Short mmCIF file of C-alpha atoms in Angstrom, two decimals:
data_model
loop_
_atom_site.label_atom_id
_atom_site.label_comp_id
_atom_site.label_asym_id
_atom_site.label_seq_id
_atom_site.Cartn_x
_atom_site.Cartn_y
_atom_site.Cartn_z
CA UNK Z 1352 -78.85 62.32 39.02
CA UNK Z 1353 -78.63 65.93 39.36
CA UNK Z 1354 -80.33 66.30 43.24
CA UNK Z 1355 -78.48 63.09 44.37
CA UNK Z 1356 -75.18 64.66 43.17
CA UNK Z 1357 -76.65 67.65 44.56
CA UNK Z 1358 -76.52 66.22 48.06
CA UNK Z 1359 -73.57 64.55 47.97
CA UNK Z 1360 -71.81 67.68 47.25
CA UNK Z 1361 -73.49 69.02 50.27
CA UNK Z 1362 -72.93 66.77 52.89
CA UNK Z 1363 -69.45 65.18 51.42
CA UNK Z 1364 -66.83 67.53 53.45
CA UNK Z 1365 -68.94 68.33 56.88
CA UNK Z 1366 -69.14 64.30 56.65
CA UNK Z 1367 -65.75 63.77 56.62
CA UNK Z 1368 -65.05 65.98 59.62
CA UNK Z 1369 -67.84 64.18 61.75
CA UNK Z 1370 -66.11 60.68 60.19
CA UNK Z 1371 -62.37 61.95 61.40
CA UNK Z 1372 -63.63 62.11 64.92
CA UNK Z 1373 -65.58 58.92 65.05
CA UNK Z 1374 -62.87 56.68 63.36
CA UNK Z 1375 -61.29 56.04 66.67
CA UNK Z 1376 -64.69 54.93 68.27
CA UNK Z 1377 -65.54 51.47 66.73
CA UNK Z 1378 -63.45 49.03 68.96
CA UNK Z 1379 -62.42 46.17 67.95
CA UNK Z 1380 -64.05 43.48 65.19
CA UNK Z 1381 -66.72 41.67 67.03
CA UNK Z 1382 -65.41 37.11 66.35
CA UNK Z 1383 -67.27 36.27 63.77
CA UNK Z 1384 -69.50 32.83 64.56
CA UNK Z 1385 -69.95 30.31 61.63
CA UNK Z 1386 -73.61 30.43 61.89
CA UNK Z 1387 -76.34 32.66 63.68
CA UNK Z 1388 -78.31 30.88 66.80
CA UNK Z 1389 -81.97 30.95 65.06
CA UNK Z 1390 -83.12 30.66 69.40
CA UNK Z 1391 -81.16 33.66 69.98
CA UNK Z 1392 -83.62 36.86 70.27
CA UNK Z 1393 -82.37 39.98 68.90
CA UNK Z 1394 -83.32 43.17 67.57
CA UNK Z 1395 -81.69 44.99 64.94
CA UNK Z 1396 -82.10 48.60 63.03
CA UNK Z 1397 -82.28 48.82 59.10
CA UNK Z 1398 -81.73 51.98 57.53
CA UNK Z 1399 -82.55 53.32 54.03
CA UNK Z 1400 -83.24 55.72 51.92
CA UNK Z 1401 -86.47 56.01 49.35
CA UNK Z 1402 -89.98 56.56 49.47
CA UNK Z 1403 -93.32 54.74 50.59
CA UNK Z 1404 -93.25 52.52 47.60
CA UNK Z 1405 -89.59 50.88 49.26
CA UNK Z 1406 -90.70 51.14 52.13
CA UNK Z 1407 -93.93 48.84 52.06
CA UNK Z 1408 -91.22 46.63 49.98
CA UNK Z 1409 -88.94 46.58 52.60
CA UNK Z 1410 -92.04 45.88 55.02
CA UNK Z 1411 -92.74 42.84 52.74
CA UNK Z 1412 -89.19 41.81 52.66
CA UNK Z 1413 -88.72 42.09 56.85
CA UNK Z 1414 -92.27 39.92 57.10
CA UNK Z 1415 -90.88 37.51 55.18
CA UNK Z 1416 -87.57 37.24 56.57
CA UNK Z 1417 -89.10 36.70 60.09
CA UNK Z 1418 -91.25 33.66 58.59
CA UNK Z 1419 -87.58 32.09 58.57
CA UNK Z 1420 -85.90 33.85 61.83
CA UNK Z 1421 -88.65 34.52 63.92
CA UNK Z 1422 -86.51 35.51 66.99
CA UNK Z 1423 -84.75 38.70 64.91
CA UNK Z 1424 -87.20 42.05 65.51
CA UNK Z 1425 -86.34 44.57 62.61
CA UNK Z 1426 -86.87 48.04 63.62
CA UNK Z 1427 -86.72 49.57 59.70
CA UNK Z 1428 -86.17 53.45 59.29
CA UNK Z 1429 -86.08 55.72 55.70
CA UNK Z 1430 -85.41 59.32 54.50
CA UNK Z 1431 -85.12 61.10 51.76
CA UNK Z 1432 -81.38 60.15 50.23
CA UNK Z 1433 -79.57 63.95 51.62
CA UNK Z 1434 -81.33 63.60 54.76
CA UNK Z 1435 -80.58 59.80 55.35
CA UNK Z 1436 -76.65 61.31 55.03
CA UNK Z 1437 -77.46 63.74 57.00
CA UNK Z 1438 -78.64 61.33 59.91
CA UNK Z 1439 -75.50 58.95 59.33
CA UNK Z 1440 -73.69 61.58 59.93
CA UNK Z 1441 -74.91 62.63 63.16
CA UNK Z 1442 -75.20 58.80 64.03
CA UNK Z 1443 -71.28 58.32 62.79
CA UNK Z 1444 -70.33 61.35 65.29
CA UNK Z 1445 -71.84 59.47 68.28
CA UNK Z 1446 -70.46 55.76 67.21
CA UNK Z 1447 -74.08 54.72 67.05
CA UNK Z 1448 -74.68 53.81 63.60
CA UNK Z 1449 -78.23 50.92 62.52
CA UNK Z 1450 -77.02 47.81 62.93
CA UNK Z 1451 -77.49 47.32 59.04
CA UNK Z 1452 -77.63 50.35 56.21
CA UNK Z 1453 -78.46 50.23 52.71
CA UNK Z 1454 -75.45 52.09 51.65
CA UNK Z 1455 -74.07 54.38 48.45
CA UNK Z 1456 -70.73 53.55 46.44
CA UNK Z 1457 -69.69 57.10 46.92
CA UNK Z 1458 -69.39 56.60 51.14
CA UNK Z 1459 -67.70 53.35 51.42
CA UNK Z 1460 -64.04 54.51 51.32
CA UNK Z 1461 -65.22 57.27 53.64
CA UNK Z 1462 -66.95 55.14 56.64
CA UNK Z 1463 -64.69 51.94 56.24
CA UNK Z 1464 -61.74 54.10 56.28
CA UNK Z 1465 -62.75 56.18 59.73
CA UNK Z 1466 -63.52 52.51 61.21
CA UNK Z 1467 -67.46 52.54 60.99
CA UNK Z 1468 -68.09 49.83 59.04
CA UNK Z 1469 -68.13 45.47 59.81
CA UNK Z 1470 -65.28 43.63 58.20
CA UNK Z 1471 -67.50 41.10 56.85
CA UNK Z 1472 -64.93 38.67 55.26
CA UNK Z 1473 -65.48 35.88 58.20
CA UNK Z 1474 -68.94 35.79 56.81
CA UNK Z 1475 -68.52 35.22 53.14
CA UNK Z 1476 -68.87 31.79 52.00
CA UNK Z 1477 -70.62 30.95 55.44
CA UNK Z 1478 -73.84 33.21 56.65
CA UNK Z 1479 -73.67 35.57 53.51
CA UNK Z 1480 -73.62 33.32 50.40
CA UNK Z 1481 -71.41 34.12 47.86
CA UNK Z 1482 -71.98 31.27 45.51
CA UNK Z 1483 -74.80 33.55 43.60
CA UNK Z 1484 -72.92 36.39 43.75
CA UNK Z 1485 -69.87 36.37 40.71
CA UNK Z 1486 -66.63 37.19 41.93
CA UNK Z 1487 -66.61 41.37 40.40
CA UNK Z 1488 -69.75 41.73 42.18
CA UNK Z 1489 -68.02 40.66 45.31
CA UNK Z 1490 -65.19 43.18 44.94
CA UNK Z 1491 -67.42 46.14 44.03
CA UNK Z 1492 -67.36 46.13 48.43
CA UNK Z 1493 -63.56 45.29 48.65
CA UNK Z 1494 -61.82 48.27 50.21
CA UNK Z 1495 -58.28 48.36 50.79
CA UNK Z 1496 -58.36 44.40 50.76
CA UNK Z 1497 -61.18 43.88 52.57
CA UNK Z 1498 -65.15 43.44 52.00
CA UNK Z 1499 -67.34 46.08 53.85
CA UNK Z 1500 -70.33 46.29 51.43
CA UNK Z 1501 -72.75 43.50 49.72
CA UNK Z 1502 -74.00 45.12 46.29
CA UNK Z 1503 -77.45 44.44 46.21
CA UNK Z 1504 -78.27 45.57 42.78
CA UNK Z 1505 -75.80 46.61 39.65
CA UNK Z 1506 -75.76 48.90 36.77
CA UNK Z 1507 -73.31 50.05 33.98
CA UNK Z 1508 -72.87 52.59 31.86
CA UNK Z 1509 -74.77 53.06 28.75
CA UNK Z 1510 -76.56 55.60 25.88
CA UNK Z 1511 -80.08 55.99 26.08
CA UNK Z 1512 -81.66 56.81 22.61
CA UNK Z 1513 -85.29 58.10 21.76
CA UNK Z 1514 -86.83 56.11 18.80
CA UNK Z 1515 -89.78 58.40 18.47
CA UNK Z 1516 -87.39 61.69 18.05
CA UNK Z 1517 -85.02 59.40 15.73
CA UNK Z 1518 -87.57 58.07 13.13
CA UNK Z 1519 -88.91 61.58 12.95
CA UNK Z 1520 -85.32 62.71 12.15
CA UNK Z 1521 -85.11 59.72 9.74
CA UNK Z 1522 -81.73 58.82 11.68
CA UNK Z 1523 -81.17 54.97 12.21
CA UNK Z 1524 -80.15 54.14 16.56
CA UNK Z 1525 -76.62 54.91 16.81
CA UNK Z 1526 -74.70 52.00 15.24
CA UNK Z 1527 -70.86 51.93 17.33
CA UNK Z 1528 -68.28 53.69 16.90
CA UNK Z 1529 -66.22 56.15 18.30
CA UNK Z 1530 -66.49 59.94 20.13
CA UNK Z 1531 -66.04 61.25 16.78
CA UNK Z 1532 -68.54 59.22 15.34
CA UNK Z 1533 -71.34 59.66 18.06
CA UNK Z 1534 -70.49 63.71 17.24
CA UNK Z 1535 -71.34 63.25 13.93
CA UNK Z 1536 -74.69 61.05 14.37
CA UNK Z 1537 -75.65 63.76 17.05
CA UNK Z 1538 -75.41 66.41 14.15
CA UNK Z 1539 -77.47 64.72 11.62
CA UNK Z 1540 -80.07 63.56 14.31
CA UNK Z 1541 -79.78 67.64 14.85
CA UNK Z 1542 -80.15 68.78 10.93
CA UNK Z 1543 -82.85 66.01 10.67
CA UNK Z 1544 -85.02 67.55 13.35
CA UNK Z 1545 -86.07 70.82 11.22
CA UNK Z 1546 -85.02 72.70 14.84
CA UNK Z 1547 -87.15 70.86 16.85
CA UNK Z 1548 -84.72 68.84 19.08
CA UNK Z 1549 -81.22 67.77 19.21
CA UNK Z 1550 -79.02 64.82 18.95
CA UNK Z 1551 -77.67 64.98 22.34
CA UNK Z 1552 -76.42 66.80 25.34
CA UNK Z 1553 -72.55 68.23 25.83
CA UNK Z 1554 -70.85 64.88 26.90
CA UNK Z 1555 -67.61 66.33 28.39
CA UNK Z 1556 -69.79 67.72 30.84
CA UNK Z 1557 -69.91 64.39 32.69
CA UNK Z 1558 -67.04 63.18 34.10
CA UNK Z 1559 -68.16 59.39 33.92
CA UNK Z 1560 -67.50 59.71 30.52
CA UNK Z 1561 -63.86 61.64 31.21
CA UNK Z 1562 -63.13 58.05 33.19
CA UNK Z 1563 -64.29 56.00 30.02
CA UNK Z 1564 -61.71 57.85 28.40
CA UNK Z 1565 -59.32 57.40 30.54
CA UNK Z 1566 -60.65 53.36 31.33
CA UNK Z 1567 -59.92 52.85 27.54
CA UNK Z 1568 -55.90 54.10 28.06
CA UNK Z 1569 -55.61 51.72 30.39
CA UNK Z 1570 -56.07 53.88 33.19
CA UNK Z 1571 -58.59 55.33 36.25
CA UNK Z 1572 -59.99 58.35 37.72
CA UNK Z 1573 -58.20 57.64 40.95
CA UNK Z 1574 -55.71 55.14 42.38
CA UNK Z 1575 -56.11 52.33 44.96
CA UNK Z 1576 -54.04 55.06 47.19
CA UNK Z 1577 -56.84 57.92 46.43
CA UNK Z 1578 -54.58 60.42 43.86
CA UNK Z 1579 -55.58 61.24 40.59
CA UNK Z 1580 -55.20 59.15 37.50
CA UNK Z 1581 -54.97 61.72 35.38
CA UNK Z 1582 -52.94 65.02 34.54
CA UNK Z 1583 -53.72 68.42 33.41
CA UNK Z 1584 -52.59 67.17 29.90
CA UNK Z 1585 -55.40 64.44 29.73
CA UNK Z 1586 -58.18 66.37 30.67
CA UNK Z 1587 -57.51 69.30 28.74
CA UNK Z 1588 -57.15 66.97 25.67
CA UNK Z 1589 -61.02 65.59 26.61
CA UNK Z 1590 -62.36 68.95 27.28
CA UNK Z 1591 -61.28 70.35 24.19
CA UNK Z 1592 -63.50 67.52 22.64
CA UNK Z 1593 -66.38 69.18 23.13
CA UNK Z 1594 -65.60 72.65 21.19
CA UNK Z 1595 -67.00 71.49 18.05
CA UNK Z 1596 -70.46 70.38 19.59
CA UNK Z 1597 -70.61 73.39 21.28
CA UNK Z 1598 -70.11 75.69 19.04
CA UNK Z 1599 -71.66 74.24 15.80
CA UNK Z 1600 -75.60 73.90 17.23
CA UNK Z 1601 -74.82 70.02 17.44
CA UNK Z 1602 -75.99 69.79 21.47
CA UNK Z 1603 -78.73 71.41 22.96
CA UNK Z 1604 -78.30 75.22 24.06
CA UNK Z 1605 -77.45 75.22 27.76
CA UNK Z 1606 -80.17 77.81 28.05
CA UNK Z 1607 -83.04 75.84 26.99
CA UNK Z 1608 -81.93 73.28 29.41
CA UNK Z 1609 -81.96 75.76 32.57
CA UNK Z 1610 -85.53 76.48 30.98
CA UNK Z 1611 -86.79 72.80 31.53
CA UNK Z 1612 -85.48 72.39 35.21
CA UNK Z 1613 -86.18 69.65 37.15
CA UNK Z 1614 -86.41 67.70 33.99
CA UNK Z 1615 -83.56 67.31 31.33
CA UNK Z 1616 -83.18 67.73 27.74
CA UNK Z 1617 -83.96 63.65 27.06
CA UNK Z 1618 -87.21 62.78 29.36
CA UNK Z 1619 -88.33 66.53 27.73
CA UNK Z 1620 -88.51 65.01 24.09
CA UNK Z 1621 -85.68 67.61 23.24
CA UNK Z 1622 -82.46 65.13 22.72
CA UNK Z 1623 -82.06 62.29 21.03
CA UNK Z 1624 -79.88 60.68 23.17
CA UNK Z 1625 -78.56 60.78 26.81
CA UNK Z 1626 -74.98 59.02 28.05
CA UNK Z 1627 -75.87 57.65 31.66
CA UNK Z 1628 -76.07 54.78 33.90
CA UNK Z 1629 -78.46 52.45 33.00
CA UNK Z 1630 -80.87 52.40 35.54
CA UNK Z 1631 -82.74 55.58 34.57
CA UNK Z 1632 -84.29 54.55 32.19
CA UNK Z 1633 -88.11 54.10 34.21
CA UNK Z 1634 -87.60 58.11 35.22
CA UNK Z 1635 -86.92 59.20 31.47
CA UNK Z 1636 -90.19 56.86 30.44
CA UNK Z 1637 -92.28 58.76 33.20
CA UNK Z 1638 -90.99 61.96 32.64
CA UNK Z 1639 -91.68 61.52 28.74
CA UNK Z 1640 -95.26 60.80 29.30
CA UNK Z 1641 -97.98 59.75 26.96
CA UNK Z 1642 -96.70 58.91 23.66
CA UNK Z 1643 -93.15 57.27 24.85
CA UNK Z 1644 -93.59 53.54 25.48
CA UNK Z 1645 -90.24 52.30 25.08
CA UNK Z 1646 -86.12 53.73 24.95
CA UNK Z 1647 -83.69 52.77 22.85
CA UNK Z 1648 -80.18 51.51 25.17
CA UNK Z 1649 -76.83 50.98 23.51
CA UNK Z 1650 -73.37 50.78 24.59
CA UNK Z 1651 -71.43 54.31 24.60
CA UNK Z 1652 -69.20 56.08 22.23
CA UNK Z 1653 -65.65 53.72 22.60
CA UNK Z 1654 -61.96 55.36 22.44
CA UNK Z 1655 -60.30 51.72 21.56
CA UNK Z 1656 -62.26 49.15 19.89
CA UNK Z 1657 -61.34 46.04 22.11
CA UNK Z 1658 -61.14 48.50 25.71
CA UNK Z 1659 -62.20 47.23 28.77
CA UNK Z 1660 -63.60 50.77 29.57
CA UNK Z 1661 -67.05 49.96 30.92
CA UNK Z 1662 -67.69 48.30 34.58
CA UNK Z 1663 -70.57 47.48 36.87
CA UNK Z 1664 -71.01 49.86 39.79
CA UNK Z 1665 -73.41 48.89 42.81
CA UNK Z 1666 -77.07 50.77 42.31
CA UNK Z 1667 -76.79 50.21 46.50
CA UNK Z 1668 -75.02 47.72 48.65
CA UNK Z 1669 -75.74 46.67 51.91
CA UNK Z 1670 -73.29 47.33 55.01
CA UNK Z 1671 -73.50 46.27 59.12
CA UNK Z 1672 -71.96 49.03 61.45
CA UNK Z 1673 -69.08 47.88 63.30
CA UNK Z 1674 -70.73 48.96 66.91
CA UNK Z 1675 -73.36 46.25 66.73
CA UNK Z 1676 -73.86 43.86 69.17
CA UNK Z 1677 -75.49 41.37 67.07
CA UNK Z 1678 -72.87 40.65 64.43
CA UNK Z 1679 -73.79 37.52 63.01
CA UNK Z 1680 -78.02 38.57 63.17
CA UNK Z 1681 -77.10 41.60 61.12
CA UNK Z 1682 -74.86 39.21 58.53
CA UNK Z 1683 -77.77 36.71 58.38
CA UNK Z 1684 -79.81 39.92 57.54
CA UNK Z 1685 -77.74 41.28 54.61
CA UNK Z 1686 -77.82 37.47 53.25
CA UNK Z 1687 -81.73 37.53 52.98
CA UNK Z 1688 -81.71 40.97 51.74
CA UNK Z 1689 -79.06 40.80 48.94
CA UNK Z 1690 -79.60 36.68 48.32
CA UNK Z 1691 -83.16 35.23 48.96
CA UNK Z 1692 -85.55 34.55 46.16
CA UNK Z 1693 -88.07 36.44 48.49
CA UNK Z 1694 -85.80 39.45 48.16
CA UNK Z 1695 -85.69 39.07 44.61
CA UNK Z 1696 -89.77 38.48 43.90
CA UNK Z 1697 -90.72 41.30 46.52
CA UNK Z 1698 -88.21 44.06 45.21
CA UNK Z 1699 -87.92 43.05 41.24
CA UNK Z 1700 -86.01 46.37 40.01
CA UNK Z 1701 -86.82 48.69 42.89
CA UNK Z 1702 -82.77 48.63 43.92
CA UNK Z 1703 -81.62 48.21 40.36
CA UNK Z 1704 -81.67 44.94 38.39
CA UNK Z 1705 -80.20 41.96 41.20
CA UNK Z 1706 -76.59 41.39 41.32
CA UNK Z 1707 -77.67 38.18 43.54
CA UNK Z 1708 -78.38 35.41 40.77
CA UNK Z 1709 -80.90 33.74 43.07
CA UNK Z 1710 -82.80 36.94 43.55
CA UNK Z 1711 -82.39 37.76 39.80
CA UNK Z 1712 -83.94 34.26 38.80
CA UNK Z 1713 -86.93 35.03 41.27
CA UNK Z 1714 -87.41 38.47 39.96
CA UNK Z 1715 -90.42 39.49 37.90
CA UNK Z 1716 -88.33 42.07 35.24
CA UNK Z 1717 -90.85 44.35 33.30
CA UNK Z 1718 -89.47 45.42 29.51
CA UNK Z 1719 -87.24 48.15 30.42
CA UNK Z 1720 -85.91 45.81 33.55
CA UNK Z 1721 -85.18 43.02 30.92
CA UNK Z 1722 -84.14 45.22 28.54
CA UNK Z 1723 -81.15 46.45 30.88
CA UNK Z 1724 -80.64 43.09 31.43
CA UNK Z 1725 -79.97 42.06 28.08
CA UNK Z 1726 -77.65 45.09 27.56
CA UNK Z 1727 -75.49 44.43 30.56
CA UNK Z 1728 -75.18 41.15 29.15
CA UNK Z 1729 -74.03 42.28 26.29
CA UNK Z 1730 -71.62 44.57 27.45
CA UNK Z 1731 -69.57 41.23 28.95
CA UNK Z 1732 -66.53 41.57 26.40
CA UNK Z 1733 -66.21 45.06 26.85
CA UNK Z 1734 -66.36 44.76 31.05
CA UNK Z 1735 -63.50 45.21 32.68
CA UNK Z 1736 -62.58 45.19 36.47
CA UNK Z 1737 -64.53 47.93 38.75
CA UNK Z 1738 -61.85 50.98 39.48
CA UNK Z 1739 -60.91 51.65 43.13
CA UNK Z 1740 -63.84 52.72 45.44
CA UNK Z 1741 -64.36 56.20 45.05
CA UNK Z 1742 -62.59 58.98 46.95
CA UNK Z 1743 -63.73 60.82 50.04
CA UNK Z 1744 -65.70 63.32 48.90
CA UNK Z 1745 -65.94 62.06 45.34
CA UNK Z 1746 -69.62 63.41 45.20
CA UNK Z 1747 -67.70 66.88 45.38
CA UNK Z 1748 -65.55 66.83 43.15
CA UNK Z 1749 -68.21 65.23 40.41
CA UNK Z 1750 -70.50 68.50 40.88
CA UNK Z 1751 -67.27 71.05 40.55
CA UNK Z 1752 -66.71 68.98 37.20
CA UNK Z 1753 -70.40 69.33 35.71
CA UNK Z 1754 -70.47 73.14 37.05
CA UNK Z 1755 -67.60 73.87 35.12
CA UNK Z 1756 -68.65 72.04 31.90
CA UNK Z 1757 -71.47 74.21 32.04
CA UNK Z 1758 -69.42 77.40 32.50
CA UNK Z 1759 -67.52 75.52 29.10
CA UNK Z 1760 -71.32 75.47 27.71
CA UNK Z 1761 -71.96 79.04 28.31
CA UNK Z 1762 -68.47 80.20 27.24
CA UNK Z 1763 -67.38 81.98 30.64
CA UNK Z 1764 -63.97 79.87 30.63
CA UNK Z 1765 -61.22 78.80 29.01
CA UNK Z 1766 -60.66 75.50 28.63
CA UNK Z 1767 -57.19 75.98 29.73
CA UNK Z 1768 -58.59 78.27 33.00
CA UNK Z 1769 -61.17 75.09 33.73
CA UNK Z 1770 -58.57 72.75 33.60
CA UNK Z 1771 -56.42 74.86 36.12
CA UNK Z 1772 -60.07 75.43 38.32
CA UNK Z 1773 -60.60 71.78 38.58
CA UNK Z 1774 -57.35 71.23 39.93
CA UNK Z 1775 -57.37 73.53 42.62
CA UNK Z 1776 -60.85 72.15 44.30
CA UNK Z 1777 -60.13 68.71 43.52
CA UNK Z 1778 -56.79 69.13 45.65
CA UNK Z 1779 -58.75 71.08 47.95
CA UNK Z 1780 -61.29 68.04 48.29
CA UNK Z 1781 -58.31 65.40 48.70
CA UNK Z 1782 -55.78 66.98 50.65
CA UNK Z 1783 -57.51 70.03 52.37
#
């Protein structure tokens, strides 16, 4: 998480400039046709991000979709996941965007808003099936009433435990509860170590776990209309949280996790526990190594028992650039990609665990892959609707909030003088 946030704090503002001047350049909708012409020969670019490993995938995946539309050439294309921003950027400036883009959550508002994106609502229900997809996967791609993404993969929030550090602390996996009580198991994971680890990280540090707060009060980190959902009040209530833990020994020194850079406290064998989505969980097993053959995963600390705090996000979606020629092609593309059983058995868990149900079924899940499975599935009471799409230049204002939980960490700020901080470059972010 902390090189992708990384780059979207990068890129997030020169984007938007390049997006402001391109957002008169994509014409009109191209008329959506019912079906695609399987006679009709076209060629189409797919772009992504990853490595070599999703990249022979996607290979596989393109092979087999031309067993079944033999007339459509895919020309596919990856980087790195800055530099793939970087190059949609560029692209965006010149209104020549791939005809189809594996896409991130945190650009959707940005490129649908500036005009870049397909409308592809006259192609639900016809060339992109929607029957496998439930309806809050659906509207994980709705912006401002309409659908501009496909999710191709899900994931939800979650608490990672280590069940190697816990039965040498002779602390049971965290059982429920609330903030409070996840404070408290932290500390006795901590006294049970004899100094060698730690319960857990600084949680106010993150600001997914601000929005859980906020989630459980009914409430959201932003509105539909892109202002906050919160006040100076709220957050300096949530910050103040984390005093306790950071001044008893509870969390892990900041220090000592500067000293283990690129790695973390958790996939270090230092903390017990680690609050994240739950799709990391193959990175902490390799970074853990020999000795670590399985994580603990249980829901998060909850403010209100009975909250619908927690919500699936899209791992990726899939989106078709308004400036292509081959409309219906590209839709009959994002189908196969997001919907086939050949999807599903060729990528398993590479995108995250399958929001398609057909390309779930098909899907070969190892044990951490089933394992999120089961957890998401038992998260279903707790679920509630997915908040608005995130903000232009939400990957901004994300970093400014874990760079000054750290300053928090170290002591270099007031609570009071963060709170006041934050507010300035968020408004900066939204309305500069």
């Amino acid at each position: 998480m902390f090189s992708r946030n990384r780059a979207l704090a990068a890129v997030a503002i020169a984007t938007g400039a390049a997006l402001a001047l391109a957002g008169c350049a994509g014409g009109d909708t191209p008329a959506a046709d019912a079906t695609f012409d399987p006679e009709e020969k076209v060629t189409l670019d797919l772009a992504f991000w990853g490595n070599d490993v999703r990249a022979e995938l996607y290979n596989e995946a393109i092979a087999a979709f031309n067993e079944e539309y033999p007339n459509i050439t895919v020309n596919p294309t990856f980087l790195t996941f800055p530099e793939f921003w970087e190059k949609r950027q560029t692209e965006a400036a010149g209104g020549g965007l791939p005809d189809v883009m594996q896409f991130d959550y945190s650009y959707l508002r940005q490129y649908s808003e500036n005009g870049l994106l397909l409308d592809l609502e006259p192609y639900l229900g016809g060339i992109i099936e929607t029957d496998p997809l439930p309806q809050n996967i659906l509207d994980i791609g709705v912006v401002n009433d309409t659908t501009y993404g496909i999710a191709t993969s899900t994931n939800a929030w979650g608490m990672f435990t280590n069940p190697v550090l816990l039965e040498r602390a002779g602390v049971e996996e965290f059982p429920g509860g609330s903030w409070e009580d996840y404070d408290a198991w932290m500390q006795s994971v901590t006294e049970g170590s004899g100094g060698e680890f730690w319960g857990g990280g600084d949680w106010t540090g993150r600001i997914q776990n601000f929005e859980l707060q906020l989630r459980a009060e009914g409430g959201n980190l932003f509105t539909e209309d892109g202002e906050p959902g919160f006040d100076e009040e709220q957050l300096t209530e949530f910050w103040e949280q984390g005093a306790d833990i950071r001044e008893n020994g509870t969390v892990i020194p900041q220090a000592r996790v500067e000293e283990l850079a690129p790695k973390g406290g958790f996939d270090s064998a230092l903390t017990a526990s680690e609050l994240t989505w739950d799709n990391f969980g193959g990175g902490y097993l390799g970074g853990l190594g020999e000795g670590y053959t399985e994580l603990g995963l249980v829901e998060p600390p909850v403010t209100e028992e009975g909250a619908k705090d927690l919500y699936l996000k899209p791992s990726m979606l899939h989106t078709i650039s308004k400036s292509t020629e081959h409309p219906e092609a590209a839709a009959t593309l994002v189908n196969f990609l997001v919907n086939s059983p050949e999807s599903g058995e060729i990528f398993g868990t590479n995108r995250g665990l399958p929001a398609s149900e057909t390309a779930l079924e098909a899907a070969d899940l190892d044990p951490l892959s089933q394992q999120v499975k089961d957890y998401e599935e038992s998260i279903a009471d707790r679920l509630g609707e997915a908040p608005p799409v995130p903000v232009v230049g939400y990957g901004t204002i994300e970093e400014e909030f874990r760079q000054i939980g750290l300053e928090l960490v170290y002591g270099t700020i007031t609570v009071d003088d963060a709170v006041d901080r934050f507010f300035s470059e968020m408004d900066i972010v939204l309305n500069g």
